[in-house]
Each structure stands twice: as C-alpha cells, then as structure tokens.
Short mmCIF file of C-alpha atoms in Angstrom, two decimals:
data_model
loop_
_atom_site.label_atom_id
_atom_site.label_comp_id
_atom_site.label_asym_id
_atom_site.label_seq_id
_atom_site.Cartn_x
_atom_site.Cartn_y
_atom_site.Cartn_z
CA GLN A 1 20.29 15.15 -9.00
CA VAL A 2 17.18 14.23 -7.07
CA GLN A 3 16.89 10.70 -5.75
CA LEU A 4 13.71 8.96 -4.73
CA VAL A 5 14.25 5.72 -2.83
CA GLU A 6 11.32 3.36 -2.32
CA SER A 7 11.08 0.65 0.29
CA GLY A 8 8.48 -1.54 1.93
CA GLY A 9 7.47 -3.85 -0.87
CA GLY A 10 7.19 -7.59 -0.48
CA LEU A 11 4.95 -10.62 -0.55
CA VAL A 12 1.62 -10.44 1.27
CA GLN A 13 -1.51 -12.58 1.34
CA PRO A 14 -4.80 -11.29 -0.06
CA GLY A 15 -6.49 -9.08 2.51
CA GLY A 16 -3.18 -8.10 4.04
CA SER A 17 -1.46 -4.74 4.34
CA LEU A 18 1.83 -3.12 3.36
CA ARG A 19 3.24 0.37 3.76
CA LEU A 20 5.51 1.73 1.07
CA SER A 21 7.93 4.56 1.77
CA CYS A 22 9.56 7.00 -0.64
CA ALA A 23 12.46 9.01 0.74
CA ALA A 24 13.50 12.08 -1.25
CA SER A 25 17.03 13.46 -1.33
CA ARG A 26 15.77 17.01 -0.90
CA THR A 27 12.87 18.72 0.82
CA ILE A 28 9.54 17.51 -0.49
CA PHE A 29 8.33 21.12 -0.42
CA SER A 30 10.41 21.61 -3.57
CA PHE A 31 7.95 19.41 -5.47
CA ASN A 32 4.53 20.44 -6.74
CA ALA A 33 3.28 16.94 -6.15
CA MET A 34 4.45 13.46 -5.32
CA GLY A 35 2.76 10.22 -6.05
CA TRP A 36 2.78 6.50 -6.53
CA TYR A 37 2.40 4.67 -9.81
CA ARG A 38 2.42 0.96 -10.50
CA GLN A 39 3.14 -1.30 -13.43
CA ALA A 40 1.97 -4.88 -13.65
CA PRO A 41 3.52 -7.35 -16.11
CA GLU A 42 2.52 -6.60 -19.70
CA LYS A 43 0.51 -3.57 -18.62
CA GLU A 44 1.12 0.15 -18.83
CA ARG A 45 2.22 2.15 -15.83
CA GLU A 46 -0.78 3.63 -14.06
CA LEU A 47 -1.37 6.26 -11.41
CA VAL A 48 -2.21 4.96 -7.94
CA ALA A 49 -2.26 8.06 -5.75
CA THR A 50 -0.89 11.59 -5.58
CA ILE A 51 -0.47 14.27 -2.95
CA THR A 52 0.14 17.92 -3.76
CA ILE A 53 2.29 20.45 -1.93
CA GLY A 54 -0.95 21.74 -0.44
CA GLY A 55 -1.89 18.32 0.84
CA SER A 56 -4.64 17.50 -1.64
CA THR A 57 -4.85 13.83 -2.50
CA ASN A 58 -6.10 11.90 -5.49
CA TYR A 59 -6.60 8.16 -5.93
CA ALA A 60 -7.23 5.73 -8.71
CA PHE A 61 -10.77 4.37 -8.52
CA SER A 62 -9.45 0.84 -8.03
CA VAL A 63 -7.68 1.73 -4.77
CA LYS A 64 -10.04 4.28 -3.23
CA GLY A 65 -10.97 3.35 0.31
CA ARG A 66 -8.12 0.84 0.55
CA PHE A 67 -4.95 2.90 -0.01
CA THR A 68 -3.88 6.09 1.73
CA ILE A 69 -1.10 8.43 0.65
CA SER A 70 0.54 10.63 3.26
CA ARG A 71 3.77 12.45 3.91
CA ASP A 72 6.20 13.29 6.69
CA ASN A 73 7.68 16.68 5.85
CA ALA A 74 10.43 16.43 8.45
CA LYS A 75 11.63 13.15 6.97
CA ASN A 76 11.12 14.18 3.32
CA THR A 77 9.18 10.97 2.92
CA VAL A 78 5.91 10.02 1.28
CA TYR A 79 4.05 6.88 2.25
CA LEU A 80 1.47 4.63 0.68
CA GLN A 81 -0.52 2.60 3.17
CA MET A 82 -2.12 -0.30 1.36
CA ASN A 83 -4.88 -2.27 3.07
CA SER A 84 -7.19 -5.05 1.91
CA LEU A 85 -4.71 -5.97 -0.78
CA LYS A 86 -5.89 -7.98 -3.76
CA PRO A 87 -3.98 -10.14 -6.24
CA GLU A 88 -4.64 -7.49 -8.89
CA ASP A 89 -2.59 -5.03 -6.83
CA THR A 90 0.51 -7.05 -7.71
CA ALA A 91 2.92 -4.76 -9.54
CA VAL A 92 6.12 -2.81 -9.29
CA TYR A 93 5.30 0.41 -7.44
CA TYR A 94 7.18 3.57 -8.37
CA CYS A 95 7.49 6.83 -6.51
CA ASN A 96 7.15 9.98 -8.60
CA ALA A 97 7.75 13.67 -8.05
CA ASP A 98 7.50 16.77 -10.21
CA ASP A 99 8.88 20.21 -9.49
CA SER A 100 7.96 23.76 -10.44
CA LEU A 101 10.21 23.63 -13.53
CA GLY A 102 8.32 20.69 -14.95
CA ARG A 103 10.99 18.16 -14.21
CA VAL A 104 9.79 14.68 -13.31
CA TYR A 105 11.64 12.23 -11.12
CA TRP A 106 11.17 8.50 -10.58
CA GLY A 107 12.35 6.01 -8.04
CA GLN A 108 13.74 2.62 -8.93
CA GLY A 109 10.55 0.77 -7.97
CA THR A 110 9.61 -1.76 -5.34
CA GLN A 111 7.85 -5.06 -6.00
CA VAL A 112 4.52 -5.78 -4.35
CA THR A 113 3.17 -9.31 -4.73
CA VAL A 114 -0.23 -10.28 -3.38
CA SER A 115 -0.64 -14.03 -3.38
CA SER A 116 -1.69 -16.89 -1.16
#
C-alpha cells in the first residue's frame, strides 16, 4: 500500500510563503506523475500543479508564477513552494500520485490558511 504524507501547511499572512512536502513510501520513479490538488470549503477539489516522471510541470492558471512544484528523487519527496499567497489560496492541499497501472493515490491533506 502506497502512502503519501503531506506536511508544511499552516497559517500565513497574505503575501507570505509556505512550502508543502509530500513524502512517498516508495520511489517516486514508480509514478507516472505526482501533483498537488486543493479543496476549499464548499468547492470541488481542483488541480494546483503536477510534475511528470520526465520532469514536465503543469500549473493551474490561478497559481502560475506564484507556485513551483519540484521533487527530490533521493528523498522520494515532492514539494510545492507557494509564494505571494492570497486568501483565495486557503484550502486543504492534497498530494496525488498515479502509477503505470492507472492506480491513483492520495495523501491525507494539509490545511493552508491565508489570513491577516
């Protein structure tokens, strides 16, 4: 059973920064892609950013230029650096991974709150 464990969430003021981490229980090379999704209260879960096994990245329009997804292969960890945070970025952020057999995995989520 694959486990994805997120960390790094918290309370930050508008304009501030946070870095989320997602540690996988097996090598991240076993996944076709990994990514971050978020879900705000009373809203549907939405894609934030993804990174493929080849290193290609994709971002939601609302976070382009502010968020950066990256990975550390040796640590089996994917990161989401979030800068210039806005109140509308407040949500539970989930790590996601899918493998070559089409299986999808989710972390438990980490809360990010942007408020003064």
